[in-house]
Short mmCIF file of C-alpha atoms in Angstrom, two decimals:
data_model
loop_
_atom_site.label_atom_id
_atom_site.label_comp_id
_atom_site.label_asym_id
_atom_site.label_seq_id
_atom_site.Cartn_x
_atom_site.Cartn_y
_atom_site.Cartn_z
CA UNK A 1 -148.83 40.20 -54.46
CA UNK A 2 -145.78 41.11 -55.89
CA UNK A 3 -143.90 44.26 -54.34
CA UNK A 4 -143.47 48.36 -55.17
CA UNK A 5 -140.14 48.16 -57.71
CA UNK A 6 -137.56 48.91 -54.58
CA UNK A 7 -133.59 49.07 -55.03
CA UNK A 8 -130.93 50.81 -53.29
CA UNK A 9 -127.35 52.73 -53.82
CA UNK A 10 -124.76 50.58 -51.63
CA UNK A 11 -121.02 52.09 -51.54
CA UNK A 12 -118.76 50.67 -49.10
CA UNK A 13 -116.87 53.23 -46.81
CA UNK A 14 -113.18 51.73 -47.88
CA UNK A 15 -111.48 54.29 -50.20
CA UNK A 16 -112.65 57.32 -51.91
CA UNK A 17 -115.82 56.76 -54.73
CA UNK A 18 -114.56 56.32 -58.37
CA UNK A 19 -116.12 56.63 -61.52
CA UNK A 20 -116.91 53.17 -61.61
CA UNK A 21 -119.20 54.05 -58.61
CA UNK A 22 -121.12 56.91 -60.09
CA UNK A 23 -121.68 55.40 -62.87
CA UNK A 24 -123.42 52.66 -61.14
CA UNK A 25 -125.48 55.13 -58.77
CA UNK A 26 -126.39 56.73 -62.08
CA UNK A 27 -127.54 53.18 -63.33
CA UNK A 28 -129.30 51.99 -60.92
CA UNK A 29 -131.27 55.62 -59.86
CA UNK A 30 -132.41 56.15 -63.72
CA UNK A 31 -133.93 52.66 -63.54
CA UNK A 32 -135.73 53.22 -60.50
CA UNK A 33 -137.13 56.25 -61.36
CA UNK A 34 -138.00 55.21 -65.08
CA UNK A 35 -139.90 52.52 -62.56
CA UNK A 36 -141.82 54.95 -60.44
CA UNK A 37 -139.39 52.89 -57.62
CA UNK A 38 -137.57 54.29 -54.72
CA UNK A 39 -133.79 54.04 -54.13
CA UNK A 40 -132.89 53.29 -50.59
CA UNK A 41 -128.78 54.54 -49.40
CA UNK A 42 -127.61 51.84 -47.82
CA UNK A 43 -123.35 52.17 -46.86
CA UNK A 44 -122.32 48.81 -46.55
CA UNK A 45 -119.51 49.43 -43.45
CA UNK A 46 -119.80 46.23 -41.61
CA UNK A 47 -116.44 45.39 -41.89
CA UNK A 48 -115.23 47.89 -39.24
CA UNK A 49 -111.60 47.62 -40.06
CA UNK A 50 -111.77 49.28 -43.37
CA UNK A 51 -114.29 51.94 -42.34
CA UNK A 52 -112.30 55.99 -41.89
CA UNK A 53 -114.30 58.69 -41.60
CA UNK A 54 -113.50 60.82 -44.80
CA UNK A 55 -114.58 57.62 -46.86
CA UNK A 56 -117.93 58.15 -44.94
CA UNK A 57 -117.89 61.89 -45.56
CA UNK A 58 -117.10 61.16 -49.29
CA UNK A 59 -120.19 59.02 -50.08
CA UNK A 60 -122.70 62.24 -48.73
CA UNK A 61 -120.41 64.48 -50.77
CA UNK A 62 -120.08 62.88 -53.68
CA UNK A 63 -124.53 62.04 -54.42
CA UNK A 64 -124.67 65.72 -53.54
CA UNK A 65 -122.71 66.63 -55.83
CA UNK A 66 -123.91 64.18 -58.62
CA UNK A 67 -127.37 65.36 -57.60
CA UNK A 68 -128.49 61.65 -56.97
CA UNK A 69 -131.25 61.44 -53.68
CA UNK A 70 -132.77 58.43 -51.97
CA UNK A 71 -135.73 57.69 -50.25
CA UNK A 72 -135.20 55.96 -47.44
CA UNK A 73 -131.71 55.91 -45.15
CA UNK A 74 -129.43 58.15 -43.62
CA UNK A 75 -129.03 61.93 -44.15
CA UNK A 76 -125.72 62.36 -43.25
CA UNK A 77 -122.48 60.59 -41.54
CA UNK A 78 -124.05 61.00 -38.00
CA UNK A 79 -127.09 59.64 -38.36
CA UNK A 80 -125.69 56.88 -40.61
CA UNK A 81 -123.77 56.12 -37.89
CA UNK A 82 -126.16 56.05 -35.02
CA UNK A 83 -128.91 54.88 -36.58
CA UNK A 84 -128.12 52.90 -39.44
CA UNK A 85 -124.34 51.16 -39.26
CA UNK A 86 -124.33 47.48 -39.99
CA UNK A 87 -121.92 47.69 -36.97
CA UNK A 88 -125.09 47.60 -34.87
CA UNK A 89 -126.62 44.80 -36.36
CA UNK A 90 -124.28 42.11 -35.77
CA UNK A 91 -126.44 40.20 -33.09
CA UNK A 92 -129.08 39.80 -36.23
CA UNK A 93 -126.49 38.37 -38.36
CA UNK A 94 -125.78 36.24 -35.90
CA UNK A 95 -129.04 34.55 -35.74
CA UNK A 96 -129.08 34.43 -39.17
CA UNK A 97 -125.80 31.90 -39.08
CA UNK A 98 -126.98 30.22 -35.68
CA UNK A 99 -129.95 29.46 -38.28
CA UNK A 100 -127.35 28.11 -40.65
CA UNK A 101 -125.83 26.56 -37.81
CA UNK A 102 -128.55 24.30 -36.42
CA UNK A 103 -129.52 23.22 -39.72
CA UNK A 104 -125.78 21.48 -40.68
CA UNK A 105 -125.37 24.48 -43.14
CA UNK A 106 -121.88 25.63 -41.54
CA UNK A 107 -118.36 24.96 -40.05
CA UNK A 108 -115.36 25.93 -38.20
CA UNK A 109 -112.74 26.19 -40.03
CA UNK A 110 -108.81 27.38 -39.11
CA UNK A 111 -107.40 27.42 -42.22
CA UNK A 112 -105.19 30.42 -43.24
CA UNK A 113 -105.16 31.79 -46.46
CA UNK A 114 -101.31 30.36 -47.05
CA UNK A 115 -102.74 26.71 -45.52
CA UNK A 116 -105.99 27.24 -48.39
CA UNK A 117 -103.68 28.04 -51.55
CA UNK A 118 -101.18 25.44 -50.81
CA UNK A 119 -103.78 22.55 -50.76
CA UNK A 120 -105.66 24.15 -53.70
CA UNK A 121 -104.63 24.81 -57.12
CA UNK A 122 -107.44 27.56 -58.54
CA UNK A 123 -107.87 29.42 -54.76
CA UNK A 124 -111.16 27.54 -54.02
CA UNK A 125 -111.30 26.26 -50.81
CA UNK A 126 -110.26 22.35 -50.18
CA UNK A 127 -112.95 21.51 -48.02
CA UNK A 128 -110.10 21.30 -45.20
CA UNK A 129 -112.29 21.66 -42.47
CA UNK A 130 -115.73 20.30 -43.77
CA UNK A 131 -116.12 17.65 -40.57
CA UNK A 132 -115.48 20.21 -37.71
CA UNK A 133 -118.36 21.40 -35.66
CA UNK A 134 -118.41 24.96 -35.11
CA UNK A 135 -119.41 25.30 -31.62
CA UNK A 136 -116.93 22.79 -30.36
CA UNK A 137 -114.17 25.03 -31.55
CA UNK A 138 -112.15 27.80 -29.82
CA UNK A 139 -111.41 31.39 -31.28
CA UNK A 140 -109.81 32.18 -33.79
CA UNK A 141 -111.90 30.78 -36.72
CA UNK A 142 -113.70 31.52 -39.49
CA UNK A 143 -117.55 29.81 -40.08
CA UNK A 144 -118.06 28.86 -43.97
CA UNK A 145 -121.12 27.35 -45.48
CA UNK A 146 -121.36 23.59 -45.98
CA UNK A 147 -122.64 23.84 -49.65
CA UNK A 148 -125.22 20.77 -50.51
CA UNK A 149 -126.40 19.41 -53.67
CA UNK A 150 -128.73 22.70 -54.32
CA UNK A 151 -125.38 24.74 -55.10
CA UNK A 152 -124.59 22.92 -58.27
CA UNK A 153 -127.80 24.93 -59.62
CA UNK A 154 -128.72 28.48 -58.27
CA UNK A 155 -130.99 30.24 -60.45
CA UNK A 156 -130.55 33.92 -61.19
CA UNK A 157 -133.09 36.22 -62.52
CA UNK A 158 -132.47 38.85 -64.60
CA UNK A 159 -134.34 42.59 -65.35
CA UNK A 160 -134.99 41.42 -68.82
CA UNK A 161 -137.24 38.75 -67.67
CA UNK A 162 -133.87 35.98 -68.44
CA UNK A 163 -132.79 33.68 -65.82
CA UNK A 164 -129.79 31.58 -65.88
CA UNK A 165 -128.27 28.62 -63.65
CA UNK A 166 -124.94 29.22 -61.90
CA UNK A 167 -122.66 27.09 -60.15
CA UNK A 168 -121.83 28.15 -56.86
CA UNK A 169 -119.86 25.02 -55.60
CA UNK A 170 -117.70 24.89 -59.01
CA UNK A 171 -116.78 28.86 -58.73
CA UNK A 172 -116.03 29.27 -54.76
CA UNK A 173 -116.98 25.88 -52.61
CA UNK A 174 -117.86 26.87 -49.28
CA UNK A 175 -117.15 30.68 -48.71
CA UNK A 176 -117.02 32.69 -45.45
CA UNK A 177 -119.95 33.42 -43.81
CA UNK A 178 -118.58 34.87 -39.94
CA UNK A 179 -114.17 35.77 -40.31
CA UNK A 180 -112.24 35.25 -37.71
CA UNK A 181 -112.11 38.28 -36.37
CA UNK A 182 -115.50 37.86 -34.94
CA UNK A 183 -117.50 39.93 -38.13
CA UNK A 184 -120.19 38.86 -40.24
CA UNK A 185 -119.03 38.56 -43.42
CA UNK A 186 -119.99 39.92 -46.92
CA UNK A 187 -122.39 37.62 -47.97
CA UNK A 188 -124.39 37.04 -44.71
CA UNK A 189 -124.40 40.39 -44.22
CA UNK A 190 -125.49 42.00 -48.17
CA UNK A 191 -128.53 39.28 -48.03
CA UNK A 192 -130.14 39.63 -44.50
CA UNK A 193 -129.89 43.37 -45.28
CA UNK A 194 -131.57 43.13 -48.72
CA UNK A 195 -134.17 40.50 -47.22
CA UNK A 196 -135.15 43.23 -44.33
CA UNK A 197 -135.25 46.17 -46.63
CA UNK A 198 -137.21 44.19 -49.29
CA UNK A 199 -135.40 45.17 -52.26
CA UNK A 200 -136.03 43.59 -55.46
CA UNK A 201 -134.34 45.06 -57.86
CA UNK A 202 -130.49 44.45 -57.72
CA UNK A 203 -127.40 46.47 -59.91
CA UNK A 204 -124.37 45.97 -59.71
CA UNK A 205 -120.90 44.93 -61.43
CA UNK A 206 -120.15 41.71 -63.18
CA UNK A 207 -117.18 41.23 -60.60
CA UNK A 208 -119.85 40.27 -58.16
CA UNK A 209 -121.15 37.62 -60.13
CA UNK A 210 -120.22 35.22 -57.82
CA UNK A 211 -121.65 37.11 -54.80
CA UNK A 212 -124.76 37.02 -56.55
CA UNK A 213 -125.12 33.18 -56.68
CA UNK A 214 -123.74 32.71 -52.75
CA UNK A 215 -126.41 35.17 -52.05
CA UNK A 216 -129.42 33.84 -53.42
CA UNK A 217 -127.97 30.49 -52.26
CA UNK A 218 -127.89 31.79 -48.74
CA UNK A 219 -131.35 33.19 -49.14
CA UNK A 220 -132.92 30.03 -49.83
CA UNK A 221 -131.58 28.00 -47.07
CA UNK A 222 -132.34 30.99 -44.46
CA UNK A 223 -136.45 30.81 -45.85
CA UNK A 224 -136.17 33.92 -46.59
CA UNK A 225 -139.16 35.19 -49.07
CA UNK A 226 -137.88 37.90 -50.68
CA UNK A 227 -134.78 37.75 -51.94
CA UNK A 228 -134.55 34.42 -54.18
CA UNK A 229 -137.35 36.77 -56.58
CA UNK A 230 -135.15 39.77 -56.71
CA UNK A 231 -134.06 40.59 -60.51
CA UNK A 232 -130.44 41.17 -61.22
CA UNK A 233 -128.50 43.50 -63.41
CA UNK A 234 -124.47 42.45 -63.63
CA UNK A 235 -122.99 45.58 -65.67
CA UNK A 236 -119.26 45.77 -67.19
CA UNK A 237 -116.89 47.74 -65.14
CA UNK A 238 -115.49 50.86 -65.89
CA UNK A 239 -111.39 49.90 -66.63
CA UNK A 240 -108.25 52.05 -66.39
CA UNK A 241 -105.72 52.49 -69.22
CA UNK A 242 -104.53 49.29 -68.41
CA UNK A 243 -107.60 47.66 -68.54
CA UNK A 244 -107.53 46.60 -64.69
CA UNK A 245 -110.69 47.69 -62.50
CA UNK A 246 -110.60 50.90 -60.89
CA UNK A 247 -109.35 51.04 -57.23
CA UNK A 248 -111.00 53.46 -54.46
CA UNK A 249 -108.01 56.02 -53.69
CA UNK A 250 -107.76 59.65 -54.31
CA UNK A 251 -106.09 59.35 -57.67
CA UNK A 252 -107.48 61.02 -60.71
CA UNK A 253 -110.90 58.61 -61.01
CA UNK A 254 -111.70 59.74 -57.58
CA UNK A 255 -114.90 61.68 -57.61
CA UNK A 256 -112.87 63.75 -54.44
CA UNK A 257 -110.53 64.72 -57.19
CA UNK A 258 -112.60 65.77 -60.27
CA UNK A 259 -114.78 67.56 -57.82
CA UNK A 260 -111.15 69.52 -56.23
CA UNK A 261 -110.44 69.97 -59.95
CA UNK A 262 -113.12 71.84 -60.83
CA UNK A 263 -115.23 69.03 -62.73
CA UNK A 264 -118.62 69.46 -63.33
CA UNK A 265 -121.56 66.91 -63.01
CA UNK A 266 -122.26 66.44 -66.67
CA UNK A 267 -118.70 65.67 -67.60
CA UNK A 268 -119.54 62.55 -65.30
CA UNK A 269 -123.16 62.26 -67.38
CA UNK A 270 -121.87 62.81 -70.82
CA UNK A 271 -119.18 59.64 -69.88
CA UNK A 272 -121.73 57.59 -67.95
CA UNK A 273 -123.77 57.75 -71.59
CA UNK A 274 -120.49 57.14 -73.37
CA UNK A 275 -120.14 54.09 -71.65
CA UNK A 276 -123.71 52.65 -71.99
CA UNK A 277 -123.67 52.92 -75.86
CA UNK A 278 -126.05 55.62 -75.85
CA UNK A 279 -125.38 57.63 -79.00
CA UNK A 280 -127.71 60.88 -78.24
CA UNK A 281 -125.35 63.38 -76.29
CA UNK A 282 -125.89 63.63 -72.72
CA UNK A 283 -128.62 66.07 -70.31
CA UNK A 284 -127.19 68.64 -68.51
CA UNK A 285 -129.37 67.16 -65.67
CA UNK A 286 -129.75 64.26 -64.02
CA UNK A 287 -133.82 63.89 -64.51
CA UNK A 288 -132.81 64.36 -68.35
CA UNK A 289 -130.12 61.35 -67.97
CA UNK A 290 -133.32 59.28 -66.27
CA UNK A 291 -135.44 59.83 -68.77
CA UNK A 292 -133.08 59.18 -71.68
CA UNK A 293 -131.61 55.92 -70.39
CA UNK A 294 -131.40 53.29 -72.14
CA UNK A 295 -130.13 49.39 -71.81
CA UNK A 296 -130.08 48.81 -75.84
CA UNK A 297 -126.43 50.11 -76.46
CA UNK A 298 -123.12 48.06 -76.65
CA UNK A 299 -123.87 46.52 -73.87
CA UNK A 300 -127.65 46.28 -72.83
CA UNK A 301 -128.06 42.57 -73.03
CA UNK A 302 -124.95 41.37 -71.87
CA UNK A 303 -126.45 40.66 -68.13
CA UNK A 304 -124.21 37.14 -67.74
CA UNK A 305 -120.45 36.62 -67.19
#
């Protein structure tokens, strides 16, 4: 029995929200609720170091102020943070890479980054450290997966019912799956969550790509049962003059600064349509923007790198 259409709204708490960010929470809550789905919050702050608390603060703020709500997850910074940090989880994720562990799927490895790009031309990693046994080793070290034959071809589905093959060894080798400062990593951490919260419906930018195709990877050899079904949407990113990606700062993309500015919601709306190729002008609300969205402009059915 397949399950409810369920997707969720994931900043990470490392620099104030940009456009590039609303316009994905925008995305992804119009197609949930053109879906009768729910739209879980879920702020991705497992990596500790990055975390301040006025990037926190800023997430709240700024889905207040675009008017976008969730169904499930936290209400505000405190109970995020008591009941809902992926600081508290990291015993789970461990489990999850004991799992990997056992079953030859992962190594030690002591490589630095300086060690990694001197023995590899494109940035990949080498393979340095494939032999090595993780538990023999002493802190500090990284644990990456031991990719096997399966990586070659990791299917992706797509929204529109497409699915395409990606190659996970060719684009990364064997990525980090617990750093060396003793954290879960991305990966690990973005597909046990999605596994527990049984999402299924997946958007996000075409820079994580890449992500995508370790995660589903990492799905499969964990057994997990949800997540190597969920459906995928890879958008463009919203570019600067100079046509690099936006950056979280406080700079004049910030949402914290067009909100101190005096900026109004449907400024945001009337350029999130801009930017989907959506020729109609724009609601002045956001159940309007749901119910006019549309994935048939410049860029609907690009969904591939």
């Amino acid at each position: 029995m397949a399950l409810p259409f369920r997707t969720r709204i994931a900043p990470t708490p490392s620099g104030y929200l940009h456009l590039g960010n609303a316009f994905n929470f925008l995305l992804t809550y119009g197609i949930a609720r053109q879906n009768e789905g729910s739209v879980a919050l879920r702020i991705d702050d497992g990596d500790a170091t990055r975390v301040r608390q006025e990037y926190l603060e800023d997430v709240f703020a700024s889905l207040d102020w675009l008017g976008v709500d969730w169904d499930t997850g936290p209400s505000g910074v405190v109970d995020h943070q008591k009941h809902y940090s992926q600081q508290h989880r990291q015993e789970e994720y461990r489990h999850a890479l004991d799992q990997l562990l056992d079953a030859g799927l992962a190594y030690a490895c002591q490589c630095s980054r300086k060690q990694i790009l001197a023995a590899s031309s494109d940035g990949r990693y080498p393979g340095t450290c494939r032999e090595n046994m993780a538990r023999s080793y002493e802190a500090p070290f990284a644990i990456r997966a031991r990719l096997d034959d399966s990586a070659t071809q990791v299917v992706i589905q797509a929204v529109n019912g497409q699915s395409q093959n990606s190659n996970l060894e060719a684009s990364q080798g064997d990525f980090v799956l617990w750093r060396k400062d003793g954290l879960a990593a991305y990966q690990l951490v973005s597909v046990w969550e999605d596994e527990q919260d049984q999402t299924t419906h997946i958007v996000r930018g075409l820079d994580l790509w890449e992500s995508t195709t370790a995660q589903v990877w990492l799905s499969q050899k964990l057994g997990f049962h949800n997540f190597p079904k969920v459906k995928f949407l890879h958008h463009p990113l919203l570019m600067n003059d100079g046509n690099e990606k936006l950056s979280k700062s406080a700079g004049a993309t910030s949402l914290k600064s067009i909100r101190e500015q005096g900026g109004k919601p449907t400024e945001i709306f009337r350029r999130f349509y801009q930017w989907l190729g959506i020729a109609e002008p724009a609601p002045d609300t956001l159940k309007g923007i749901c119910q006019g969205l549309s994935l048939e402009g410049q860029w609907g059915t690009k969904l591939w790198p």
